[in-house]
Short mmCIF file of C-alpha atoms and ligand atoms in Angstrom, two decimals:
data_model
loop_
_atom_site.label_atom_id
_atom_site.label_comp_id
_atom_site.label_asym_id
_atom_site.label_seq_id
_atom_site.Cartn_x
_atom_site.Cartn_y
_atom_site.Cartn_z
CA MET A 1405 -90.16 76.58 92.28
CA GLY A 1406 -91.73 80.02 92.52
CA ARG A 1407 -92.11 80.64 88.84
CA PHE A 1408 -94.28 77.59 88.56
CA SER A 1409 -96.75 78.88 91.10
CA ALA A 1410 -98.96 80.53 88.46
CA PHE A 1411 -102.24 78.60 88.49
CA LEU A 1412 -104.52 78.48 85.56
CA VAL A 1413 -107.88 78.33 87.21
CA GLN A 1414 -110.96 78.40 85.17
CA VAL A 1415 -114.56 77.57 86.14
CA ALA A 1416 -116.35 75.19 83.91
CA VAL A 1417 -119.95 75.20 82.75
CA GLY A 1418 -121.84 72.57 84.71
CA LEU A 1419 -121.84 69.79 82.16
CA GLN A 1420 -123.23 66.57 83.27
CA TRP A 1421 -121.47 63.17 83.12
CA VAL A 1422 -122.29 62.04 79.64
CA GLN A 1423 -121.85 58.70 78.06
CA SER A 1424 -122.62 58.84 74.37
CA ALA A 1425 -125.93 57.23 73.59
CA HIS A 1426 -124.79 55.22 70.64
CA ALA A 1427 -121.66 53.73 72.11
CA GLY A 1428 -121.36 50.55 70.07
CA ALA A 1429 -118.31 48.54 69.14
CA SER A 1430 -117.36 51.02 66.46
CA SER A 1431 -117.76 54.32 68.32
CA ALA A 1432 -115.98 55.64 71.31
CA HIS A 1433 -117.60 56.15 74.73
CA VAL A 1434 -117.03 59.77 75.60
CA PHE A 1435 -117.04 60.85 79.27
CA ASN A 1436 -117.22 64.57 80.02
CA ILE A 1437 -116.14 65.33 83.57
CA PRO A 1438 -116.97 68.88 84.59
CA ALA A 1439 -114.58 70.93 86.64
CA PRO A 1440 -116.80 71.73 89.67
CA VAL A 1441 -117.46 69.26 92.42
CA GLN A 1442 -120.81 67.64 91.80
CA PRO A 1443 -123.65 67.24 94.29
CA GLY A 1444 -125.19 63.85 95.15
CA ASN A 1445 -123.77 60.37 95.58
CA SER A 1446 -121.22 58.80 93.33
CA THR A 1447 -121.16 55.25 91.97
CA ALA A 1448 -117.97 53.32 91.46
CA ASN A 1449 -117.35 50.27 89.30
CA TYR A 1450 -114.97 47.66 90.82
CA VAL A 1451 -115.58 44.79 88.39
CA PHE A 1452 -113.57 44.58 85.21
CA SER A 1453 -115.41 44.59 81.89
CA SER A 1454 -113.61 44.91 78.58
CA SER A 1455 -116.77 46.38 77.02
CA SER A 1456 -117.40 48.96 79.71
CA GLY A 1457 -114.41 51.15 80.47
CA GLY A 1458 -111.78 48.36 80.25
CA ILE A 1459 -108.49 49.12 81.92
CA ASP A 1460 -108.38 52.87 81.49
CA GLY A 1461 -111.83 54.27 81.11
CA PRO A 1462 -113.26 56.29 84.05
CA LYS A 1463 -114.63 54.02 86.83
CA VAL A 1464 -116.45 56.44 89.08
CA ALA A 1465 -119.07 59.20 88.51
CA PRO A 1466 -120.07 61.83 89.32
CA ILE A 1467 -117.07 63.43 91.08
CA THR A 1468 -118.59 64.38 94.44
CA ASN A 1469 -116.82 65.59 97.58
CA SER A 1470 -116.19 61.91 98.58
CA THR A 1471 -114.77 60.76 95.25
CA PHE A 1472 -111.24 60.40 93.96
CA GLN A 1473 -109.88 59.06 90.70
CA TRP A 1474 -106.59 59.63 88.94
CA TRP A 1475 -104.43 58.51 86.09
CA TYR A 1476 -100.81 58.27 87.34
CA PHE A 1477 -97.65 58.05 85.23
CA ASP A 1478 -93.98 57.87 86.18
CA VAL A 1479 -90.62 57.33 84.55
CA VAL A 1480 -87.30 56.77 86.39
CA SER A 1481 -84.04 56.87 84.54
CA THR A 1482 -82.26 53.56 84.09
CA GLU A 1483 -78.93 55.22 83.31
CA PRO A 1484 -76.53 54.77 86.26
CA GLY A 1485 -75.77 58.06 87.93
CA ASP A 1486 -78.64 59.87 86.24
CA HIS A 1487 -81.14 61.16 88.87
CA SER A 1488 -83.80 62.10 86.31
CA TYR A 1489 -87.40 61.07 86.96
CA PHE A 1490 -90.88 62.25 86.01
CA VAL A 1491 -94.24 61.93 87.66
CA GLY A 1492 -97.56 63.14 86.15
CA VAL A 1493 -100.94 62.78 87.86
CA PHE A 1494 -104.14 63.65 86.05
CA TYR A 1495 -106.88 63.97 88.62
CA THR A 1496 -110.62 63.87 88.62
CA THR A 1497 -110.72 64.17 92.40
CA ALA A 1498 -112.48 66.35 94.91
CA PRO A 1499 -109.92 67.64 97.41
CA PRO A 1500 -111.91 66.54 100.55
CA ALA A 1501 -111.52 62.95 99.29
CA PHE A 1502 -107.75 62.87 99.00
CA PRO A 1503 -105.38 64.32 101.61
CA LEU A 1504 -102.69 65.46 99.20
CA LEU A 1505 -104.73 68.01 97.23
CA SER A 1506 -105.08 71.65 98.15
CA ALA A 1507 -108.59 72.92 98.94
CA SER A 1508 -110.61 73.75 95.85
CA ASP A 1509 -114.14 73.41 94.47
CA LEU A 1510 -112.60 72.10 91.19
CA VAL A 1511 -111.74 68.50 90.55
CA THR A 1512 -109.43 68.45 87.53
CA PRO A 1513 -105.90 69.45 88.64
CA ILE A 1514 -102.75 68.07 87.09
CA HIS A 1515 -99.54 67.76 89.05
CA LEU A 1516 -96.20 67.26 87.27
CA SER A 1517 -92.88 66.80 89.08
CA GLY A 1518 -89.47 65.40 88.56
CA ALA A 1519 -85.75 65.86 88.84
CA TYR A 1520 -83.14 67.06 86.39
CA SER A 1521 -80.24 64.61 85.85
CA ASN A 1522 -78.29 66.32 88.63
CA GLY A 1523 -81.07 65.57 91.12
CA THR A 1524 -82.46 69.11 91.41
CA LEU A 1525 -86.24 68.87 91.72
CA TRP A 1526 -88.78 70.73 89.68
CA SER A 1527 -92.62 70.71 89.81
CA ALA A 1528 -95.60 72.38 88.20
CA SER A 1529 -99.31 72.30 88.73
CA THR A 1530 -102.39 73.54 86.86
CA MET A 1531 -106.15 73.35 87.12
CA ALA A 1532 -107.90 72.18 83.94
CA ASN A 1533 -111.34 73.27 82.89
CA GLY A 1534 -112.86 69.77 83.14
CA ALA A 1535 -111.71 66.61 81.44
CA THR A 1536 -112.88 64.59 78.43
CA ILE A 1537 -112.04 60.93 78.28
CA SER A 1538 -112.72 58.81 75.14
CA VAL A 1539 -112.65 55.02 75.34
CA LYS A 1540 -112.75 52.62 72.41
CA GLY A 1541 -111.35 49.29 73.56
CA ASP A 1542 -107.68 49.81 74.45
CA THR A 1543 -107.66 53.11 72.54
CA VAL A 1544 -108.15 55.72 75.20
CA SER A 1545 -107.54 59.41 75.44
CA GLY A 1546 -107.81 61.94 78.26
CA VAL A 1547 -107.82 65.63 77.53
CA TRP A 1548 -107.64 67.92 80.52
CA ASN A 1549 -109.49 70.85 79.00
CA ASP A 1550 -107.64 74.12 78.37
CA SER A 1551 -104.51 72.95 80.19
CA GLY A 1552 -102.53 71.95 77.13
CA MET A 1553 -102.06 68.50 78.68
CA SER A 1554 -103.41 65.16 77.62
CA TRP A 1555 -102.57 61.53 77.59
CA SER A 1556 -103.58 58.88 75.02
CA ALA A 1557 -103.22 55.17 74.39
CA SER A 1558 -103.01 54.01 70.83
CA SER A 1559 -102.95 50.38 72.03
CA ALA A 1560 -102.84 48.50 75.28
CA SER A 1561 -99.07 49.05 75.53
CA GLN A 1562 -98.42 52.37 73.77
CA TYR A 1563 -99.06 55.57 75.72
CA LEU A 1564 -98.24 59.14 74.99
CA ILE A 1565 -98.37 62.19 77.27
CA THR A 1566 -98.43 65.55 75.51
CA ILE A 1567 -97.68 68.76 77.35
CA ASP A 1568 -98.04 72.12 75.66
CA ALA A 1569 -98.21 74.52 78.61
CA PRO A 1570 -95.98 77.54 77.85
CA THR A 1571 -97.57 79.54 80.66
CA LEU A 1572 -96.13 76.94 83.08
CA GLY A 1573 -92.89 76.77 81.09
CA ILE A 1574 -93.37 73.14 80.06
CA THR A 1575 -93.70 71.68 76.59
CA GLY A 1576 -92.86 68.24 75.25
CA THR A 1577 -93.83 64.58 75.25
CA ILE A 1578 -93.39 61.34 77.12
CA THR A 1579 -93.82 58.07 75.33
CA PHE A 1580 -94.38 54.65 77.00
CA ASN A 1581 -93.69 51.39 75.08
CA GLY A 1582 -94.96 48.64 77.41
CA ILE A 1583 -92.72 45.67 78.16
CA ALA A 1584 -94.95 44.02 80.81
CA PRO A 1585 -98.68 43.20 80.39
CA ALA A 1586 -101.47 45.03 82.19
CA HIS A 1587 -102.88 43.63 85.42
CA LEU A 1588 -105.56 44.09 88.02
CA PRO A 1589 -104.96 43.58 91.77
CA CYS A 1590 -105.27 39.73 91.52
CA GLY A 1591 -103.86 39.08 88.04
CA ALA A 1592 -104.47 39.54 84.31
CA PRO A 1593 -107.62 41.58 83.28
CA THR A 1594 -110.49 39.16 82.65
CA ASN A 1595 -114.22 40.00 82.55
CA GLY A 1596 -115.71 39.76 85.98
CA ALA A 1597 -112.37 40.02 87.83
CA THR A 1598 -112.23 42.35 90.78
CA MET A 1599 -110.54 45.71 90.50
CA LEU A 1600 -110.64 46.17 94.27
CA GLN A 1601 -107.22 46.52 95.89
CA PHE A 1602 -108.64 47.56 99.27
CA PRO A 1603 -112.16 47.37 100.66
CA GLN A 1604 -113.15 50.48 98.69
CA LEU A 1605 -110.23 51.29 96.41
CA GLY A 1606 -110.11 50.43 92.71
CA TRP A 1607 -106.84 49.87 90.88
CA THR A 1608 -105.86 49.00 87.34
CA ASN A 1609 -102.28 48.89 86.19
CA ALA A 1610 -102.28 49.41 82.39
CA ILE A 1611 -98.49 49.72 82.19
CA PRO A 1612 -96.50 47.86 84.94
CA ASP A 1613 -93.27 48.56 83.07
CA ALA A 1614 -92.34 50.33 79.83
CA ASP A 1615 -89.41 51.59 77.92
CA ALA A 1616 -90.17 55.25 78.25
CA VAL A 1617 -88.71 58.36 76.62
CA VAL A 1618 -89.07 61.74 78.24
CA ASP A 1619 -88.39 64.68 75.99
CA PHE A 1620 -89.42 68.10 77.14
CA GLN A 1621 -88.41 71.53 78.17
CA VAL A 1622 -88.96 72.75 81.73
CA ASN A 1623 -88.50 76.48 81.93
CA GLY A 1624 -85.93 76.56 79.20
CA GLU A 1625 -83.99 73.51 80.47
CA SER A 1626 -84.08 70.26 78.48
CA VAL A 1627 -85.31 67.20 80.34
CA VAL A 1628 -84.43 64.35 78.04
CA PHE A 1629 -83.90 60.81 79.36
CA LYS A 1630 -84.89 57.17 78.85
CA GLY A 1631 -86.00 54.93 81.64
CA SER A 1632 -88.56 52.55 83.20
CA GLY A 1633 -92.07 53.88 82.85
CA TYR A 1634 -95.27 52.95 84.71
CA HIS A 1635 -98.89 53.93 84.55
CA ASP A 1636 -101.93 53.07 86.72
CA GLN A 1637 -105.33 54.36 87.67
CA ASN A 1638 -107.00 54.32 91.06
CA TRP A 1639 -110.33 55.49 92.33
CA SER A 1640 -112.94 55.30 95.02
CA ASN A 1641 -116.31 56.78 95.94
CA VAL A 1642 -115.24 57.16 99.62
CA PRO A 1643 -112.37 59.35 100.85
CA LEU A 1644 -108.98 57.65 101.22
CA VAL A 1645 -108.60 58.37 104.93
CA THR A 1646 -111.88 56.55 105.79
CA HIS A 1647 -110.43 53.17 105.00
CA VAL A 1648 -106.62 53.23 104.70
CA GLN A 1649 -104.18 52.88 107.69
CA SER A 1650 -100.93 52.62 105.70
CA TRP A 1651 -99.48 51.18 102.54
CA TYR A 1652 -96.33 50.39 100.60
CA TRP A 1653 -96.43 50.51 96.85
CA GLY A 1654 -93.76 50.53 94.20
CA HIS A 1655 -92.44 49.14 90.98
CA GLY A 1656 -89.07 48.36 89.58
CA ARG A 1657 -86.99 46.64 86.93
CA VAL A 1658 -84.08 44.40 87.90
CA GLY A 1659 -82.34 41.69 85.90
CA PRO A 1660 -85.04 39.88 83.84
CA TYR A 1661 -87.89 41.00 86.11
CA SER A 1662 -90.46 43.78 86.05
CA ILE A 1663 -92.19 43.92 89.44
CA VAL A 1664 -95.05 45.81 91.08
CA TRP A 1665 -95.79 45.47 94.75
CA PHE A 1666 -98.58 46.59 97.03
CA ASP A 1667 -98.90 45.74 100.75
CA GLY A 1668 -101.34 47.86 102.81
CA LEU A 1669 -103.38 47.78 105.99
CA ASP A 1670 -107.02 48.92 106.34
CA LEU A 1671 -108.30 50.57 109.52
CA ASN A 1672 -109.31 47.16 110.96
CA GLY A 1673 -105.74 46.01 110.73
CA THR A 1674 -106.44 43.69 107.80
CA GLU A 1675 -103.62 43.37 105.32
CA HIS A 1676 -104.33 43.61 101.59
CA VAL A 1677 -101.65 42.73 99.05
CA SER A 1678 -100.89 42.53 95.34
CA ALA A 1679 -97.86 40.90 93.79
CA TYR A 1680 -96.81 41.10 90.15
CA VAL A 1681 -93.76 39.73 88.32
CA ALA A 1682 -93.29 39.82 84.58
CA GLN A 1683 -90.53 38.47 82.41
CA ASP A 1684 -90.23 38.67 78.58
CA ASN A 1685 -93.48 40.61 78.38
CA LYS A 1686 -95.41 37.81 80.04
CA ILE A 1687 -96.89 37.74 83.59
CA SER A 1688 -94.92 35.05 85.44
CA PHE A 1689 -96.56 35.58 88.84
CA ALA A 1690 -99.60 37.69 89.94
CA SER A 1691 -101.67 37.27 93.07
CA CYS A 1692 -103.70 39.12 95.69
CA THR A 1693 -103.72 36.19 98.13
CA LEU A 1694 -102.50 37.21 101.60
CA GLY A 1695 -98.98 35.82 101.98
CA SER A 1696 -98.28 35.94 98.25
CA ILE A 1697 -96.09 38.97 98.91
CA GLN A 1698 -94.78 40.61 102.01
CA VAL A 1699 -93.22 44.11 101.92
CA ARG A 1700 -91.55 45.27 105.10
CA PRO A 1701 -89.48 48.40 105.96
CA ILE A 1702 -85.87 48.39 106.98
CA PRO A 1703 -85.52 48.84 109.95
CA ASP A 1704 -88.61 46.83 110.65
CA ALA A 1705 -91.01 49.27 112.28
CA TYR A 1706 -94.31 47.75 111.20
CA PRO A 1707 -97.01 48.76 110.97
CA PRO A 1708 -95.90 52.36 110.47
CA VAL A 1709 -97.81 55.21 112.13
CA VAL A 1710 -97.67 58.91 111.34
CA SER A 1711 -94.66 59.41 113.70
CA THR A 1712 -92.63 56.50 112.37
CA PRO A 1713 -89.51 57.78 110.65
CA ASN A 1714 -89.03 56.95 106.94
CA PRO A 1715 -87.26 53.62 106.41
CA THR A 1716 -83.92 53.27 104.70
CA GLY A 1717 -85.18 50.48 102.51
CA TYR A 1718 -87.65 47.60 102.16
CA THR A 1719 -87.56 43.84 101.79
CA ILE A 1720 -89.95 42.29 99.25
CA ASP A 1721 -90.60 38.62 99.55
CA ILE A 1722 -92.68 36.84 96.91
CA PRO A 1723 -92.43 33.25 98.20
CA ASP A 1724 -94.34 31.49 95.33
CA ALA A 1725 -93.00 33.34 92.36
CA CYS A 1726 -90.90 31.66 89.68
CA ASP A 1727 -90.30 28.13 91.29
CA GLY A 1728 -88.76 28.70 94.67
CA GLY A 1729 -89.69 32.35 95.28
CA LEU A 1730 -88.11 35.73 94.72
CA LYS A 1731 -86.61 38.11 97.28
CA PHE A 1732 -85.82 41.71 96.49
CA GLU A 1733 -84.32 44.53 98.47
CA VAL A 1734 -85.00 48.19 97.87
CA GLY A 1735 -82.28 50.51 99.14
CA ASN A 1736 -80.30 53.68 98.41
CA LEU A 1737 -83.57 55.68 98.81
CA THR A 1738 -83.84 59.30 97.66
CA LEU A 1739 -86.82 61.13 99.19
CA LEU A 1740 -88.59 63.07 96.41
CA GLY A 1741 -90.81 66.09 96.76
CA SER A 1742 -91.74 67.87 99.92
CA PRO A 1743 -91.54 66.03 103.18
CA SER A 1744 -94.89 64.97 104.69
CA ASP A 1745 -95.57 62.80 107.73
CA LEU A 1746 -98.39 61.11 105.86
CA TYR A 1747 -96.83 60.36 102.50
CA ALA A 1748 -93.36 59.76 101.05
CA ARG A 1749 -92.24 59.03 97.52
CA PHE A 1750 -88.77 57.67 96.86
CA SER A 1751 -86.53 56.55 94.01
CA GLY A 1752 -84.07 53.85 94.91
CA SER A 1753 -82.23 50.80 93.67
CA LEU A 1754 -83.77 47.30 93.54
CA SER A 1755 -81.60 44.35 94.06
CA THR A 1756 -82.01 40.54 93.79
CA GLY A 1757 -78.53 40.00 95.23
CA LYS A 1758 -77.35 39.03 91.82
CA HIS A 1759 -78.74 41.98 89.76
CA GLN A 1760 -79.20 45.62 90.51
CA GLY A 1761 -81.89 47.83 88.97
CA VAL A 1762 -84.19 50.72 89.63
CA ALA A 1763 -87.27 51.20 91.83
CA PHE A 1764 -89.85 53.90 92.24
CA LEU A 1765 -91.99 53.66 95.40
CA GLU A 1766 -94.25 55.33 97.91
CA GLN A 1767 -95.70 54.88 101.36
CA PHE A 1768 -98.76 56.21 103.08
CA LYS A 1769 -99.15 56.26 106.90
CA LEU A 1770 -102.34 57.94 107.85
CA THR A 1771 -103.03 57.13 111.49
CA ALA A 1772 -101.39 58.17 114.75
CA THR A 1773 -101.70 54.69 116.27
CA ALA A 1774 -101.53 51.20 114.86
CA PRO A 1775 -104.77 49.50 113.95
CA PRO A 1776 -106.01 46.52 116.04
CA ALA A 1777 -103.83 43.46 115.32
C1 NAG B 2367 -117.55 70.19 98.90
O1 NAG B 2367 -116.84 70.48 100.06
C2 NAG B 2367 -116.41 71.83 100.15
C3 NAG B 2367 -115.52 71.99 101.37
O2 NAG B 2367 -115.91 71.17 102.44
C4 NAG B 2367 -117.67 72.66 100.26
O3 NAG B 2367 -117.29 74.08 100.33
C5 NAG B 2367 -118.55 72.46 99.05
O4 NAG B 2367 -119.80 73.17 99.20
C6 NAG B 2367 -118.83 70.99 98.84
N1 NAG B 2367 -119.50 70.84 97.54
C7 NAG B 2367 -120.53 70.03 97.30
C8 NAG B 2367 -121.07 69.98 95.95
O5 NAG B 2367 -121.07 69.37 98.24
C1 NAG B 2368 -126.63 59.72 99.28
O1 NAG B 2368 -126.48 58.50 100.04
C2 NAG B 2368 -126.93 58.75 101.42
C3 NAG B 2368 -126.61 57.48 102.22
O2 NAG B 2368 -126.92 56.33 101.49
C4 NAG B 2368 -128.37 59.08 101.44
O3 NAG B 2368 -128.84 59.30 102.74
C5 NAG B 2368 -128.57 60.35 100.55
O4 NAG B 2368 -129.97 60.63 100.46
C6 NAG B 2368 -128.03 60.17 99.16
N1 NAG B 2368 -128.11 61.46 98.48
C7 NAG B 2368 -128.44 61.57 97.19
C8 NAG B 2368 -128.47 62.96 96.62
O5 NAG B 2368 -128.83 60.60 96.55
C1 NAG B 2369 -79.16 71.10 88.03
O1 NAG B 2369 -79.59 71.20 86.71
C2 NAG B 2369 -80.54 72.17 86.41
C3 NAG B 2369 -81.01 71.96 84.98
O2 NAG B 2369 -79.98 71.92 84.09
C4 NAG B 2369 -79.93 73.54 86.68
O3 NAG B 2369 -80.93 74.52 86.40
C5 NAG B 2369 -79.47 73.58 88.11
O4 NAG B 2369 -78.83 74.83 88.32
C6 NAG B 2369 -78.51 72.47 88.40
N1 NAG B 2369 -78.34 72.47 89.92
C7 NAG B 2369 -77.13 72.36 90.41
C8 NAG B 2369 -77.03 72.32 91.90
O5 NAG B 2369 -76.13 72.25 89.70
C1 NAG B 2370 -114.11 72.40 78.02
O1 NAG B 2370 -113.99 73.74 77.86
C2 NAG B 2370 -114.95 74.37 77.12
C3 NAG B 2370 -114.69 75.85 77.06
O2 NAG B 2370 -113.34 76.09 76.82
C4 NAG B 2370 -116.32 74.09 77.71
O3 NAG B 2370 -117.31 74.52 76.84
C5 NAG B 2370 -116.56 72.56 77.92
O4 NAG B 2370 -117.73 72.35 78.61
C6 NAG B 2370 -115.40 72.02 78.73
N1 NAG B 2370 -115.49 70.56 78.85
C7 NAG B 2370 -115.74 70.00 80.06
C8 NAG B 2370 -115.75 68.46 80.07
O5 NAG B 2370 -115.81 70.60 81.11
C1 NAG B 2371 -102.61 54.56 93.82
O1 NAG B 2371 -102.10 55.71 93.21
C2 NAG B 2371 -100.78 55.97 93.40
C3 NAG B 2371 -100.41 57.30 92.75
O2 NAG B 2371 -100.42 58.28 93.76
C4 NAG B 2371 -99.98 54.90 92.79
O3 NAG B 2371 -98.64 55.13 93.00
C5 NAG B 2371 -100.41 53.59 93.37
O4 NAG B 2371 -99.83 52.56 92.57
C6 NAG B 2371 -101.83 53.33 93.46
N1 NAG B 2371 -102.01 52.13 94.24
C7 NAG B 2371 -103.09 51.50 94.39
C8 NAG B 2371 -103.04 50.17 95.08
O5 NAG B 2371 -104.18 51.93 94.12
C1 NAG B 2372 -113.91 46.69 109.28
O1 NAG B 2372 -114.71 45.64 109.84
C2 NAG B 2372 -116.07 45.96 109.93
C3 NAG B 2372 -116.81 44.88 110.62
O2 NAG B 2372 -116.49 43.68 110.11
C4 NAG B 2372 -116.64 46.21 108.47
O3 NAG B 2372 -117.98 46.56 108.54
C5 NAG B 2372 -115.84 47.28 107.85
O4 NAG B 2372 -116.25 47.39 106.48
C6 NAG B 2372 -114.37 46.96 107.87
N1 NAG B 2372 -113.65 48.09 107.34
C7 NAG B 2372 -112.66 48.01 106.52
C8 NAG B 2372 -112.02 49.25 106.15
O5 NAG B 2372 -112.38 46.91 106.09
C1 NAG B 2373 -77.10 50.39 97.03
O1 NAG B 2373 -76.03 50.90 96.20
C2 NAG B 2373 -74.82 50.13 96.38
C3 NAG B 2373 -73.70 50.81 95.58
O2 NAG B 2373 -74.15 50.91 94.23
C4 NAG B 2373 -75.08 48.66 95.87
O3 NAG B 2373 -73.91 47.91 96.08
C5 NAG B 2373 -76.19 48.07 96.69
O4 NAG B 2373 -76.56 46.82 96.14
C6 NAG B 2373 -77.46 49.00 96.60
N1 NAG B 2373 -78.54 48.45 97.40
C7 NAG B 2373 -79.62 47.86 96.92
C8 NAG B 2373 -80.64 47.37 97.92
O5 NAG B 2373 -79.89 47.82 95.71
#
């Protein structure tokens, strides 16, 4: 929408990455991430530690031209016939490291997008003046400086996004009340567990599913709905295109299940997966073992390359989940946002055959030819 094109661009003072010197059990670790791209090499942490960053603290610093990191949130309406959804991405990412960002020397953009209940899309972007992230156990907050936008966690399962950006025409809140426990690529967060989803891609999923409430105004129109909410973080100190061939990711809620899937290929043709199923606010199955989940497009054009048309759905097979395995089908896809050959995001329905629910998903296909088999 044209009236959202106004960008708030401000250049920050070159503050260094600072971790407070007296960060004990009782005080927060404070990370100041300056707006400009930083020189030098960046270091990423891919091993979970509850005392050093935990699920949602920053994992990579400084933000150089080869570094990406973002905090991603979405909510999809669970009301039949309501097309509302919301996506918010808070970046600390240099554009050369991630193909979906416009060129800039600044690393702290925020992208918001969604649909009104009738399916009409809206979007808004801004550039913050650096970001400050405070971490004290599961209590975490991220303030994107001078943008009016922030997110915070008051506990492991309670998140709040606050938006006060009248110049963009957006004000309001989104609350997430988690109904499925956090996980890492291979299972529950335990000290020493890997956070690597791909050879050089970190991933934590603080909120696999939540009862979420969206309540804000977009350019004078109310956007108010309840739905299934989700929040994760991913990061790397090498650009995405240097190691990813393609991937399928998504999450959904159907019957008693909250599920999150990931099935991707690296440039060597090696498949990397993550399966997650929760019921009654407990993890009932989680694994990153190859074969623990298989996600395939309908029709089955796999692996996808840049020229492969978008599928009409997906099959998700989790053979060892819940005594006897679970099979899901994603269908009734609605393509969201602007078409791109490299990336597509969809909302859809998720079916077990017996129950029908909602799904929110994406695919990347970044190479012109398939990787070696
Ligand atoms: C980052 O990359 C951009 C575009 O390639 C370049 O203009 C800029 O000088 C680089 N910044 C640093 C700190 O290397
Ligand atoms: C960054 O890493 C490269 C490759 O390891 C090395 O050649 C270079 O000197 C490093 N640069 C800095 C500023 O540390
Ligand atoms: C959809 O709803 C929005 C928000 O209420 C409104 O601005 C827009 O005109 C509607 N679009 C259609 C096609 O009815
Ligand atoms: C936040 O903005 C203020 C000025 O408005 C600036 O002094 C401060 O350095 C910024 N913080 C970061 C992390 O860039
Ligand atoms: C990476 O980030 C995207 C947000 O663009 C998110 O949808 C996805 O779950 C993440 N996946 C992994 C495996 O990092
Ligand atoms: C591909 O394989 C080579 C050789 O085993 C290895 O060095 C490289 O890290 C692999 N790349 C990826 C993206 O896994
Ligand atoms: C697509 O929608 C139809 C009509 O609501 C439903 O019967 C079908 O199960 C849906 N497909 C999936 C895969 O959920």
